PDB file of C-alpha atoms and ligand atoms in Angstrom:
ATOM      1  CA  UNK A   1      -4.044  48.553-113.705  1.00 71.00           C
ATOM      2  CA  UNK A   2      -7.628  48.618-112.487  1.00 78.00           C
ATOM      3  CA  UNK A   3     -10.541  49.384-114.733  1.00 81.00           C
ATOM      4  CA  UNK A   4     -11.268  52.670-112.934  1.00 86.00           C
ATOM      5  CA  UNK A   5      -7.630  53.782-113.164  1.00 83.00           C
ATOM      6  CA  UNK A   6      -7.705  53.096-116.889  1.00 84.00           C
ATOM      7  CA  UNK A   7     -10.793  55.258-117.217  1.00 86.00           C
ATOM      8  CA  UNK A   8      -9.217  57.990-115.117  1.00 86.00           C
ATOM      9  CA  UNK A   9      -6.167  57.862-117.334  1.00 86.00           C
ATOM     10  CA  UNK A  10      -8.386  58.300-120.345  1.00 87.00           C
ATOM     11  CA  UNK A  11     -10.393  61.202-118.944  1.00 88.00           C
ATOM     12  CA  UNK A  12      -8.005  63.022-116.630  1.00 85.00           C
ATOM     13  CA  UNK A  13      -5.428  65.151-118.396  1.00 78.00           C
ATOM     14  CA  UNK A  14      -1.897  64.661-117.150  1.00 76.00           C
ATOM     15  CA  UNK A  15      -2.379  61.077-115.953  1.00 78.00           C
ATOM     16  CA  UNK A  16      -0.174  58.421-117.484  1.00 73.00           C
ATOM     17  CA  UNK A  17       0.122  54.702-116.856  1.00 66.00           C
ATOM     18  CA  UNK A  18       3.127  55.127-114.594  1.00 64.00           C
ATOM     19  CA  UNK A  19       2.132  58.323-112.813  1.00 67.00           C
ATOM     20  CA  UNK A  20      -0.272  58.490-109.929  1.00 75.00           C
ATOM     21  CA  UNK A  21      -3.528  60.380-110.350  1.00 83.00           C
ATOM     22  CA  UNK A  22      -2.739  64.080-109.840  1.00 84.00           C
ATOM     23  CA  UNK A  23      -4.241  65.771-106.813  1.00 88.00           C
ATOM     24  CA  UNK A  24      -5.538  68.562-108.973  1.00 88.00           C
ATOM     25  CA  UNK A  25      -5.785  69.299-112.682  1.00 87.00           C
ATOM     26  CA  UNK A  26      -6.033  72.558-114.551  1.00 84.00           C
ATOM     27  CA  UNK A  27      -9.348  72.167-116.285  1.00 87.00           C
ATOM     28  CA  UNK A  28     -12.557  70.433-115.340  1.00 89.00           C
ATOM     29  CA  UNK A  29     -12.819  66.706-115.939  1.00 92.00           C
ATOM     30  CA  UNK A  30     -15.693  65.354-118.007  1.00 94.00           C
ATOM     31  CA  UNK A  31     -17.099  63.348-115.087  1.00 95.00           C
ATOM     32  CA  UNK A  32     -20.334  62.688-116.905  1.00 96.00           C
ATOM     33  CA  UNK A  33     -18.513  60.885-119.712  1.00 95.00           C
ATOM     34  CA  UNK A  34     -16.293  59.015-117.255  1.00 94.00           C
ATOM     35  CA  UNK A  35     -19.194  57.767-115.115  1.00 95.00           C
ATOM     36  CA  UNK A  36     -21.273  56.785-118.147  1.00 94.00           C
ATOM     37  CA  UNK A  37     -18.342  54.839-119.516  1.00 93.00           C
ATOM     38  CA  UNK A  38     -18.249  52.968-116.204  1.00 93.00           C
ATOM     39  CA  UNK A  39     -21.845  51.755-116.900  1.00 93.00           C
ATOM     40  CA  UNK A  40     -23.310  53.730-114.015  1.00 95.00           C
ATOM     41  CA  UNK A  41     -26.373  54.811-116.005  1.00 93.00           C
ATOM     42  CA  UNK A  42     -27.721  58.278-116.647  1.00 93.00           C
ATOM     43  CA  UNK A  43     -29.552  58.927-113.372  1.00 94.00           C
ATOM     44  CA  UNK A  44     -26.603  58.079-111.149  1.00 96.00           C
ATOM     45  CA  UNK A  45     -24.158  59.815-113.475  1.00 96.00           C
ATOM     46  CA  UNK A  46     -26.113  63.048-113.313  1.00 97.00           C
ATOM     47  CA  UNK A  47     -26.628  62.789-109.573  1.00 97.00           C
ATOM     48  CA  UNK A  48     -22.963  62.175-108.851  1.00 97.00           C
ATOM     49  CA  UNK A  49     -21.757  64.792-111.334  1.00 97.00           C
ATOM     50  CA  UNK A  50     -24.004  67.338-109.613  1.00 97.00           C
ATOM     51  CA  UNK A  51     -22.634  66.266-106.242  1.00 97.00           C
ATOM     52  CA  UNK A  52     -19.031  66.592-107.460  1.00 97.00           C
ATOM     53  CA  UNK A  53     -19.874  70.061-108.740  1.00 97.00           C
ATOM     54  CA  UNK A  54     -21.440  71.059-105.423  1.00 97.00           C
ATOM     55  CA  UNK A  55     -18.428  69.699-103.520  1.00 95.00           C
ATOM     56  CA  UNK A  56     -16.082  71.611-105.858  1.00 96.00           C
ATOM     57  CA  UNK A  57     -14.318  68.400-106.823  1.00 96.00           C
ATOM     58  CA  UNK A  58     -14.483  68.736-110.609  1.00 94.00           C
ATOM     59  CA  UNK A  59     -10.738  69.386-110.857  1.00 93.00           C
ATOM     60  CA  UNK A  60      -9.682  67.101-108.001  1.00 94.00           C
ATOM     61  CA  UNK A  61      -9.630  63.525-109.292  1.00 92.00           C
ATOM     62  CA  UNK A  62      -8.259  61.915-106.129  1.00 92.00           C
ATOM     63  CA  UNK A  63     -10.678  63.561-103.745  1.00 95.00           C
ATOM     64  CA  UNK A  64     -13.493  62.954-106.238  1.00 95.00           C
ATOM     65  CA  UNK A  65     -12.680  59.250-106.302  1.00 94.00           C
ATOM     66  CA  UNK A  66     -12.796  59.080-102.501  1.00 95.00           C
ATOM     67  CA  UNK A  67     -16.151  60.816-102.593  1.00 97.00           C
ATOM     68  CA  UNK A  68     -17.524  58.416-105.228  1.00 97.00           C
ATOM     69  CA  UNK A  69     -16.312  55.364-103.327  1.00 96.00           C
ATOM     70  CA  UNK A  70     -18.152  56.502-100.232  1.00 97.00           C
ATOM     71  CA  UNK A  71     -21.295  57.280-102.240  1.00 97.00           C
ATOM     72  CA  UNK A  72     -21.264  53.884-103.916  1.00 97.00           C
ATOM     73  CA  UNK A  73     -20.801  52.084-100.629  1.00 97.00           C
ATOM     74  CA  UNK A  74     -23.757  53.988 -99.174  1.00 97.00           C
ATOM     75  CA  UNK A  75     -25.888  53.179-102.210  1.00 97.00           C
ATOM     76  CA  UNK A  76     -25.098  49.454-102.133  1.00 97.00           C
ATOM     77  CA  UNK A  77     -25.837  48.803 -98.502  1.00 93.00           C
ATOM     78  CA  UNK A  78     -27.337  45.317 -98.040  1.00 91.00           C
ATOM     79  CA  UNK A  79     -31.135  45.095 -98.076  1.00 89.00           C
ATOM     80  CA  UNK A  80     -32.965  44.481 -94.805  1.00 86.00           C
ATOM     81  CA  UNK A  81     -33.040  40.829 -93.784  1.00 85.00           C
ATOM     82  CA  UNK A  82     -36.396  39.166 -94.281  1.00 84.00           C
ATOM     83  CA  UNK A  83     -37.230  36.089 -92.260  1.00 88.00           C
ATOM     84  CA  UNK A  84     -39.250  33.585 -94.289  1.00 90.00           C
ATOM     85  CA  UNK A  85     -41.063  30.855 -92.413  1.00 88.00           C
ATOM     86  CA  UNK A  86     -42.978  29.337 -95.349  1.00 91.00           C
ATOM     87  CA  UNK A  87     -42.021  25.940 -96.579  1.00 95.00           C
ATOM     88  CA  UNK A  88     -41.061  25.756 -99.335  1.00 97.00           C
ATOM     89  CA  UNK A  89     -39.414  29.126 -99.737  1.00 97.00           C
ATOM     90  CA  UNK A  90     -39.711  29.831-103.452  1.00 98.00           C
ATOM     91  CA  UNK A  91     -37.173  31.496-105.715  1.00 98.00           C
ATOM     92  CA  UNK A  92     -38.183  32.247-109.292  1.00 98.00           C
ATOM     93  CA  UNK A  93     -35.347  32.971-111.718  1.00 98.00           C
ATOM     94  CA  UNK A  94     -36.070  35.068-114.792  1.00 98.00           C
ATOM     95  CA  UNK A  95     -34.020  36.732-117.491  1.00 98.00           C
ATOM     96  CA  UNK A  96     -33.129  37.013-121.138  1.00 97.00           C
ATOM     97  CA  UNK A  97     -31.774  34.065-123.131  1.00 96.00           C
ATOM     98  CA  UNK A  98     -28.444  32.713-122.014  1.00 96.00           C
ATOM     99  CA  UNK A  99     -28.008  35.030-119.027  1.00 97.00           C
ATOM    100  CA  UNK A 100     -27.168  32.122-116.723  1.00 98.00           C
ATOM    101  CA  UNK A 101     -30.515  31.211-115.097  1.00 98.00           C
ATOM    102  CA  UNK A 102     -30.155  27.439-115.203  1.00 98.00           C
ATOM    103  CA  UNK A 103     -26.549  27.536-114.020  1.00 98.00           C
ATOM    104  CA  UNK A 104     -27.557  29.960-111.259  1.00 98.00           C
ATOM    105  CA  UNK A 105     -30.338  27.581-110.193  1.00 98.00           C
ATOM    106  CA  UNK A 106     -27.668  24.900-109.777  1.00 98.00           C
ATOM    107  CA  UNK A 107     -25.355  27.277-107.916  1.00 98.00           C
ATOM    108  CA  UNK A 108     -28.114  28.380-105.539  1.00 98.00           C
ATOM    109  CA  UNK A 109     -28.925  24.726-104.965  1.00 98.00           C
ATOM    110  CA  UNK A 110     -25.327  24.008-104.036  1.00 98.00           C
ATOM    111  CA  UNK A 111     -25.221  26.995-101.687  1.00 97.00           C
ATOM    112  CA  UNK A 112     -28.442  25.932 -99.975  1.00 98.00           C
ATOM    113  CA  UNK A 113     -27.304  22.312 -99.662  1.00 98.00           C
ATOM    114  CA  UNK A 114     -24.145  23.629 -97.996  1.00 97.00           C
ATOM    115  CA  UNK A 115     -26.415  25.364 -95.484  1.00 96.00           C
ATOM    116  CA  UNK A 116     -28.154  22.069 -94.748  1.00 97.00           C
ATOM    117  CA  UNK A 117     -31.358  22.892 -96.601  1.00 97.00           C
ATOM    118  CA  UNK A 118     -33.363  20.505 -98.748  1.00 98.00           C
ATOM    119  CA  UNK A 119     -33.977  21.722-102.267  1.00 98.00           C
ATOM    120  CA  UNK A 120     -36.248  20.910-105.200  1.00 98.00           C
ATOM    121  CA  UNK A 121     -35.923  22.290-108.721  1.00 98.00           C
ATOM    122  CA  UNK A 122     -38.808  23.166-111.048  1.00 98.00           C
ATOM    123  CA  UNK A 123     -37.951  22.946-114.751  1.00 97.00           C
ATOM    124  CA  UNK A 124     -40.367  25.568-116.069  1.00 96.00           C
ATOM    125  CA  UNK A 125     -38.421  26.134-119.281  1.00 95.00           C
ATOM    126  CA  UNK A 126     -40.688  23.952-121.372  1.00 92.00           C
ATOM    127  CA  UNK A 127     -39.695  25.470-124.710  1.00 87.00           C
ATOM    128  CA  UNK A 128     -36.813  23.154-125.368  1.00 86.00           C
ATOM    129  CA  UNK A 129     -36.269  19.550-124.320  1.00 84.00           C
ATOM    130  CA  UNK A 130     -32.582  20.410-123.942  1.00 92.00           C
ATOM    131  CA  UNK A 131     -33.421  22.970-121.255  1.00 92.00           C
ATOM    132  CA  UNK A 132     -35.109  20.325-119.120  1.00 92.00           C
ATOM    133  CA  UNK A 133     -32.215  17.934-119.738  1.00 93.00           C
ATOM    134  CA  UNK A 134     -29.723  20.585-118.653  1.00 96.00           C
ATOM    135  CA  UNK A 135     -31.490  21.116-115.320  1.00 96.00           C
ATOM    136  CA  UNK A 136     -31.899  17.382-114.864  1.00 96.00           C
ATOM    137  CA  UNK A 137     -28.160  16.854-115.281  1.00 97.00           C
ATOM    138  CA  UNK A 138     -27.577  19.411-112.518  1.00 98.00           C
ATOM    139  CA  UNK A 139     -30.236  17.717-110.399  1.00 98.00           C
ATOM    140  CA  UNK A 140     -28.462  14.383-110.723  1.00 98.00           C
ATOM    141  CA  UNK A 141     -25.069  15.906-109.990  1.00 98.00           C
ATOM    142  CA  UNK A 142     -26.350  17.663-106.886  1.00 98.00           C
ATOM    143  CA  UNK A 143     -28.713  14.829-105.925  1.00 98.00           C
ATOM    144  CA  UNK A 144     -31.870  16.959-105.776  1.00 98.00           C
ATOM    145  CA  UNK A 145     -35.220  16.168-107.408  1.00 98.00           C
ATOM    146  CA  UNK A 146     -36.198  18.022-110.587  1.00 98.00           C
ATOM    147  CA  UNK A 147     -39.872  18.390-111.434  1.00 97.00           C
ATOM    148  CA  UNK A 148     -40.409  18.589-115.178  1.00 95.00           C
ATOM    149  CA  UNK A 149     -42.896  18.030-117.977  1.00 92.00           C
ATOM    150  CA  UNK A 150     -42.638  17.276-121.677  1.00 88.00           C
ATOM    151  CA  UNK A 151     -41.757  20.254-123.915  1.00 86.00           C
ATOM    152  CA  UNK A 152     -44.677  22.465-124.831  1.00 87.00           C
ATOM    153  CA  UNK A 153     -46.509  22.158-121.528  1.00 91.00           C
ATOM    154  CA  UNK A 154     -47.660  25.368-119.872  1.00 95.00           C
ATOM    155  CA  UNK A 155     -44.792  26.469-117.598  1.00 96.00           C
ATOM    156  CA  UNK A 156     -47.363  27.638-115.025  1.00 97.00           C
ATOM    157  CA  UNK A 157     -48.650  24.091-114.661  1.00 97.00           C
ATOM    158  CA  UNK A 158     -45.089  22.844-114.089  1.00 97.00           C
ATOM    159  CA  UNK A 159     -44.640  25.540-111.437  1.00 98.00           C
ATOM    160  CA  UNK A 160     -47.872  24.427-109.767  1.00 97.00           C
ATOM    161  CA  UNK A 161     -46.817  20.790-109.816  1.00 97.00           C
ATOM    162  CA  UNK A 162     -43.340  21.699-108.527  1.00 98.00           C
ATOM    163  CA  UNK A 163     -44.821  23.574-105.589  1.00 98.00           C
ATOM    164  CA  UNK A 164     -47.080  20.687-104.687  1.00 97.00           C
ATOM    165  CA  UNK A 165     -44.221  18.201-104.846  1.00 98.00           C
ATOM    166  CA  UNK A 166     -41.925  20.427-102.789  1.00 98.00           C
ATOM    167  CA  UNK A 167     -44.661  20.958-100.213  1.00 97.00           C
ATOM    168  CA  UNK A 168     -45.389  17.240-100.038  1.00 97.00           C
ATOM    169  CA  UNK A 169     -41.711  16.406 -99.634  1.00 97.00           C
ATOM    170  CA  UNK A 170     -41.282  19.131 -96.984  1.00 97.00           C
ATOM    171  CA  UNK A 171     -38.498  20.794 -99.000  1.00 98.00           C
ATOM    172  CA  UNK A 172     -37.028  23.964 -97.538  1.00 97.00           C
ATOM    173  CA  UNK A 173     -36.469  25.559-100.902  1.00 98.00           C
ATOM    174  CA  UNK A 174     -37.999  25.396-104.372  1.00 98.00           C
ATOM    175  CA  UNK A 175     -36.077  27.006-107.222  1.00 98.00           C
ATOM    176  CA  UNK A 176     -38.042  27.682-110.384  1.00 98.00           C
ATOM    177  CA  UNK A 177     -35.957  27.857-113.559  1.00 98.00           C
ATOM    178  CA  UNK A 178     -37.729  29.614-116.418  1.00 97.00           C
ATOM    179  CA  UNK A 179     -37.143  30.008-120.141  1.00 95.00           C
ATOM    180  CA  UNK A 180     -35.078  32.901-121.457  1.00 96.00           C
ATOM    181  CA  UNK A 181     -37.241  35.707-122.774  1.00 95.00           C
ATOM    182  CA  UNK A 182     -36.827  39.185-124.167  1.00 94.00           C
ATOM    183  CA  UNK A 183     -38.846  41.627-122.076  1.00 92.00           C
ATOM    184  CA  UNK A 184     -40.373  43.290-125.138  1.00 92.00           C
ATOM    185  CA  UNK A 185     -42.134  40.053-126.133  1.00 93.00           C
ATOM    186  CA  UNK A 186     -45.539  40.624-124.628  1.00 93.00           C
ATOM    187  CA  UNK A 187     -46.799  37.036-124.899  1.00 93.00           C
ATOM    188  CA  UNK A 188     -43.727  35.720-123.096  1.00 94.00           C
ATOM    189  CA  UNK A 189     -44.110  38.301-120.347  1.00 95.00           C
ATOM    190  CA  UNK A 190     -47.770  37.295-119.959  1.00 96.00           C
ATOM    191  CA  UNK A 191     -46.606  33.717-119.627  1.00 95.00           C
ATOM    192  CA  UNK A 192     -44.122  34.489-116.845  1.00 96.00           C
ATOM    193  CA  UNK A 193     -46.730  36.580-115.026  1.00 97.00           C
ATOM    194  CA  UNK A 194     -48.956  33.540-115.059  1.00 97.00           C
ATOM    195  CA  UNK A 195     -46.181  31.438-113.508  1.00 97.00           C
ATOM    196  CA  UNK A 196     -45.918  34.011-110.740  1.00 97.00           C
ATOM    197  CA  UNK A 197     -49.685  34.143-110.216  1.00 97.00           C
ATOM    198  CA  UNK A 198     -49.963  30.383-109.962  1.00 97.00           C
ATOM    199  CA  UNK A 199     -47.233  30.284-107.316  1.00 97.00           C
ATOM    200  CA  UNK A 200     -49.026  33.050-105.388  1.00 97.00           C
ATOM    201  CA  UNK A 201     -52.178  30.968-105.421  1.00 95.00           C
ATOM    202  CA  UNK A 202     -50.378  28.213-103.543  1.00 93.00           C
ATOM    203  CA  UNK A 203     -49.154  30.624-100.886  1.00 92.00           C
ATOM    204  CA  UNK A 204     -49.698  34.400-100.813  1.00 91.00           C
ATOM    205  CA  UNK A 205     -46.010  35.292-100.310  1.00 94.00           C
ATOM    206  CA  UNK A 206     -44.848  32.909-103.009  1.00 96.00           C
ATOM    207  CA  UNK A 207     -42.658  33.342-104.952  1.00 97.00           C
ATOM    208  CA  UNK A 208     -40.795  34.897-102.040  1.00 97.00           C
ATOM    209  CA  UNK A 209     -38.035  35.951-104.387  1.00 97.00           C
ATOM    210  CA  UNK A 210     -38.209  36.997-108.024  1.00 98.00           C
ATOM    211  CA  UNK A 211     -34.634  37.350-109.131  1.00 98.00           C
ATOM    212  CA  UNK A 212     -33.438  38.613-112.479  1.00 98.00           C
ATOM    213  CA  UNK A 213     -30.349  36.834-113.739  1.00 98.00           C
ATOM    214  CA  UNK A 214     -28.197  39.094-115.915  1.00 98.00           C
ATOM    215  CA  UNK A 215     -24.996  38.588-117.830  1.00 96.00           C
ATOM    216  CA  UNK A 216     -22.475  41.021-116.370  1.00 94.00           C
ATOM    217  CA  UNK A 217     -20.705  41.366-119.703  1.00 93.00           C
ATOM    218  CA  UNK A 218     -23.715  43.053-121.309  1.00 92.00           C
ATOM    219  CA  UNK A 219     -22.982  46.368-119.575  1.00 86.00           C
ATOM    220  CA  UNK A 220     -25.583  49.064-119.991  1.00 85.00           C
ATOM    221  CA  UNK A 221     -28.179  46.723-121.414  1.00 92.00           C
ATOM    222  CA  UNK A 222     -28.579  45.234-117.941  1.00 95.00           C
ATOM    223  CA  UNK A 223     -30.310  48.401-116.744  1.00 95.00           C
ATOM    224  CA  UNK A 224     -32.801  48.223-119.599  1.00 95.00           C
ATOM    225  CA  UNK A 225     -33.519  44.542-118.883  1.00 97.00           C
ATOM    226  CA  UNK A 226     -33.959  45.250-115.185  1.00 97.00           C
ATOM    227  CA  UNK A 227     -36.363  48.124-115.866  1.00 97.00           C
ATOM    228  CA  UNK A 228     -38.519  46.009-118.141  1.00 96.00           C
ATOM    229  CA  UNK A 229     -38.617  42.906-115.946  1.00 97.00           C
ATOM    230  CA  UNK A 230     -39.139  44.978-112.811  1.00 98.00           C
ATOM    231  CA  UNK A 231     -42.148  46.700-114.295  1.00 96.00           C
ATOM    232  CA  UNK A 232     -43.807  43.372-115.032  1.00 96.00           C
ATOM    233  CA  UNK A 233     -42.657  41.207-112.158  1.00 97.00           C
ATOM    234  CA  UNK A 234     -41.563  43.452-109.262  1.00 97.00           C
ATOM    235  CA  UNK A 235     -38.087  42.018-108.912  1.00 98.00           C
ATOM    236  CA  UNK A 236     -36.678  41.478-105.440  1.00 97.00           C
ATOM    237  CA  UNK A 237     -33.077  40.927-106.452  1.00 98.00           C
ATOM    238  CA  UNK A 238     -30.442  40.569-109.121  1.00 98.00           C
ATOM    239  CA  UNK A 239     -27.906  37.846-109.814  1.00 98.00           C
ATOM    240  CA  UNK A 240     -25.040  39.067-111.964  1.00 97.00           C
ATOM    241  CA  UNK A 241     -23.257  36.245-113.770  1.00 97.00           C
ATOM    242  CA  UNK A 242     -20.037  35.987-115.749  1.00 96.00           C
ATOM    243  CA  UNK A 243     -18.210  38.321-113.409  1.00 94.00           C
ATOM    244  CA  UNK A 244     -15.203  36.031-113.874  1.00 91.00           C
ATOM    245  CA  UNK A 245     -14.787  37.846-117.205  1.00 87.00           C
ATOM    246  CA  UNK A 246     -13.603  41.408-117.646  1.00 80.00           C
ATOM    247  CA  UNK A 247     -17.021  42.730-116.563  1.00 81.00           C
ATOM    248  CA  UNK A 248     -16.724  45.465-113.962  1.00 85.00           C
ATOM    249  CA  UNK A 249     -20.294  45.671-112.802  1.00 92.00           C
ATOM    250  CA  UNK A 250     -21.030  49.404-112.854  1.00 94.00           C
ATOM    251  CA  UNK A 251     -24.627  48.549-113.716  1.00 96.00           C
ATOM    252  CA  UNK A 252     -25.038  46.971-110.281  1.00 97.00           C
ATOM    253  CA  UNK A 253     -24.985  50.508-108.905  1.00 97.00           C
ATOM    254  CA  UNK A 254     -27.151  51.810-111.771  1.00 97.00           C
ATOM    255  CA  UNK A 255     -29.890  49.236-111.135  1.00 97.00           C
ATOM    256  CA  UNK A 256     -29.854  49.904-107.386  1.00 97.00           C
ATOM    257  CA  UNK A 257     -30.045  53.655-107.931  1.00 96.00           C
ATOM    258  CA  UNK A 258     -32.773  53.570-110.578  1.00 96.00           C
ATOM    259  CA  UNK A 259     -34.950  50.743-109.314  1.00 97.00           C
ATOM    260  CA  UNK A 260     -33.871  50.007-105.759  1.00 96.00           C
ATOM    261  CA  UNK A 261     -33.270  46.381-106.763  1.00 97.00           C
ATOM    262  CA  UNK A 262     -30.257  44.995-104.882  1.00 97.00           C
ATOM    263  CA  UNK A 263     -27.682  42.636-106.325  1.00 98.00           C
ATOM    264  CA  UNK A 264     -27.613  39.559-104.113  1.00 97.00           C
ATOM    265  CA  UNK A 265     -25.223  37.170-105.804  1.00 98.00           C
ATOM    266  CA  UNK A 266     -22.326  37.249-108.221  1.00 97.00           C
ATOM    267  CA  UNK A 267     -21.583  34.333-110.565  1.00 97.00           C
ATOM    268  CA  UNK A 268     -17.927  33.727-111.255  1.00 96.00           C
ATOM    269  CA  UNK A 269     -17.820  30.574-113.356  1.00 97.00           C
ATOM    270  CA  UNK A 270     -19.675  27.620-114.784  1.00 97.00           C
ATOM    271  CA  UNK A 271     -19.466  25.261-111.819  1.00 97.00           C
ATOM    272  CA  UNK A 272     -22.011  24.818-109.030  1.00 97.00           C
ATOM    273  CA  UNK A 273     -19.637  26.312-106.479  1.00 97.00           C
ATOM    274  CA  UNK A 274     -18.987  29.491-108.469  1.00 97.00           C
ATOM    275  CA  UNK A 275     -21.484  31.757-106.709  1.00 98.00           C
ATOM    276  CA  UNK A 276     -20.705  34.413-104.110  1.00 97.00           C
ATOM    277  CA  UNK A 277     -22.952  36.558-101.971  1.00 96.00           C
ATOM    278  CA  UNK A 278     -22.638  40.133-103.102  1.00 97.00           C
ATOM    279  CA  UNK A 279     -20.309  42.026-100.773  1.00 96.00           C
ATOM    280  CA  UNK A 280     -20.588  45.803-101.234  1.00 96.00           C
ATOM    281  CA  UNK A 281     -17.211  46.515 -99.685  1.00 95.00           C
ATOM    282  CA  UNK A 282     -15.188  44.182-101.862  1.00 93.00           C
ATOM    283  CA  UNK A 283     -17.228  45.190-104.892  1.00 94.00           C
ATOM    284  CA  UNK A 284     -16.333  48.852-104.400  1.00 95.00           C
ATOM    285  CA  UNK A 285     -12.676  47.916-103.826  1.00 92.00           C
ATOM    286  CA  UNK A 286     -12.465  45.941-107.030  1.00 91.00           C
ATOM    287  CA  UNK A 287     -14.482  48.504-109.005  1.00 92.00           C
ATOM    288  CA  UNK A 288     -12.162  51.374-108.162  1.00 91.00           C
ATOM    289  CA  UNK A 289      -9.039  49.286-107.621  1.00 85.00           C
ATOM    290  CA  UNK A 290      -6.943  49.474-104.469  1.00 67.00           C
TER     291      UNK A 290
HETATM  292  N1  GTP B   1     -17.910  32.152-117.223  1.00 79.92           N
HETATM  293  C1  GTP B   1     -19.149  32.020-116.768  1.00 79.92           C
HETATM  294  N2  GTP B   1     -20.048  31.375-117.507  1.00 79.92           N
HETATM  295  C2  GTP B   1     -21.300  31.261-117.012  1.00 79.92           C
HETATM  296  C3  GTP B   1     -21.695  31.817-115.760  1.00 79.92           C
HETATM  297  N3  GTP B   1     -22.998  31.533-115.570  1.00 79.92           N
HETATM  298  C4  GTP B   1     -23.407  30.844-116.654  1.00 79.92           C
HETATM  299  N4  GTP B   1     -22.394  30.668-117.529  1.00 79.92           N
HETATM  300  C5  GTP B   1     -22.431  29.989-118.842  1.00 79.92           C
HETATM  301  O1  GTP B   1     -23.297  30.693-119.697  1.00 79.92           O
HETATM  302  C6  GTP B   1     -23.981  29.800-120.569  1.00 79.92           C
HETATM  303  C7  GTP B   1     -25.484  30.006-120.413  1.00 79.92           C
HETATM  304  O2  GTP B   1     -25.858  29.607-119.108  1.00 79.92           O
HETATM  305  P1  GTP B   1     -27.294  29.010-118.755  1.00 79.92           P
HETATM  306  O3  GTP B   1     -27.338  28.804-117.286  1.00 79.92           O
HETATM  307  O4  GTP B   1     -27.626  27.883-119.636  1.00 79.92           O
HETATM  308  O5  GTP B   1     -28.172  30.268-119.160  1.00 79.92           O
HETATM  309  P2  GTP B   1     -29.767  30.366-119.194  1.00 79.92           P
HETATM  310  O6  GTP B   1     -30.107  31.747-118.767  1.00 79.92           O
HETATM  311  O7  GTP B   1     -30.373  29.257-118.432  1.00 79.92           O
HETATM  312  O8  GTP B   1     -30.032  30.201-120.749  1.00 79.92           O
HETATM  313  P3  GTP B   1     -31.468  29.954-121.459  1.00 79.92           P
HETATM  314  O9  GTP B   1     -32.199  28.963-120.633  1.00 79.92           O
HETATM  315  O10 GTP B   1     -31.110  29.457-122.815  1.00 79.92           O
HETATM  316  O11 GTP B   1     -32.138  31.283-121.511  1.00 79.92           O
HETATM  317  C8  GTP B   1     -23.535  28.406-120.180  1.00 79.92           C
HETATM  318  O12 GTP B   1     -22.490  28.009-121.043  1.00 79.92           O
HETATM  319  C9  GTP B   1     -22.997  28.588-118.768  1.00 79.92           C
HETATM  320  O13 GTP B   1     -22.027  27.636-118.419  1.00 79.92           O
HETATM  321  C10 GTP B   1     -20.691  32.527-115.012  1.00 79.92           C
HETATM  322  O14 GTP B   1     -20.920  33.063-113.922  1.00 79.92           O
HETATM  323  N5  GTP B   1     -19.443  32.589-115.561  1.00 79.92           N
HETATM  324 MG1   MG B   2     -31.831  27.887-118.977  1.00 79.92          MG
END
C-alpha cells in the first residue's frame, strides 16, 4: 500500500487496508494533521486545508485527493530553462553533514560526462583529509581532474584555484564540493559565503547554481535547512538524496511552496549512476500512489 493510502487509512474513518477510500465520510477529516504528517510543512498545509474547505471537500477523501494531486502538480512545475554560455559553468554544492554532497558531485559528474561535457571537481571540503580522498577516489573512477589542497587551507582559495584550472583547461563544468555545515554555525556560514564571493569575482554569474543537498529521510528538518541556507546563499535548487529509502519527499513540495526553490535531482543510491532528474509527474504518482 502506498504511503498516502496508509495515511488516509489512519485519518479517514471507515477506511481499512482492504477497502477502497470511501467517496464520502460522515464527519470532517483532520486534513491539517494528515498533510502535516506527509511532511508538507505548515504553509502548504494551511493553504491546502483552506482550499479543501472552500471546495467543500472536507468529507470527500477521494475528490480531495484528486484536488491535491492537481495542486501539487501545479506547484512543482519545472523551473524556466536558463541557457548558460559561460565556461566553466559552476555548480556549488552545500548542505549539512552527511547529506550526500560528495556523492552527488560524483553523480552529477557522471550525468554530465554522459552528455559529452568535460568536468572538473573542486575539493573545497578542507576540514578533513578523508573528504579530499573521497572526492579523489571518485575523480579517479570517473577519470576527471580533482583540484585540492592540504587540509586546513581556506576553502575559498581552493575554489579560486579550481576555477582557474577549469578555465585554463576549457572545462564545460566545475563542481565545487564543500564541507558539511550546520546552518546555525555563523562562522561556517561566513566561510561558505566567502567561497561564493570568490567564485563571483572570477565571473559575475558564477556560481551559476547553488544547490542544497538534503537527505530525504530527514523529513521536516529539510524545510528548516532550506530556509537557513537560502537566506544566506540564495539557493537555486535542491538535490534530495536517499530517496531509495522509505522517504516519501513531501518536503519537496514544502520547500517549493515556502521558498520557491525547485528540486532538480533525486538521488537513489550510492553509485555514480544513481541520480535522476526530478520529474513532477512521476513524483506525484509515487507520492499519492496509483
Ligand atoms: N542510499 C543512499 N545513500 C546515499 C545517497 N547519497 C549518498 N549516500 C550515502 O550517504 C553517505 C554520505 O554521503 P556523502 O556524499 O559522503 O555525504 P556528504 O554530504 O558529502 O558528507 P560530509 O562531507 O561529511 O558532510 C555515504 O555513505 C553515501 O554513500 C543516496 O541517494 N542513497
Ligand atoms: Mg562530503
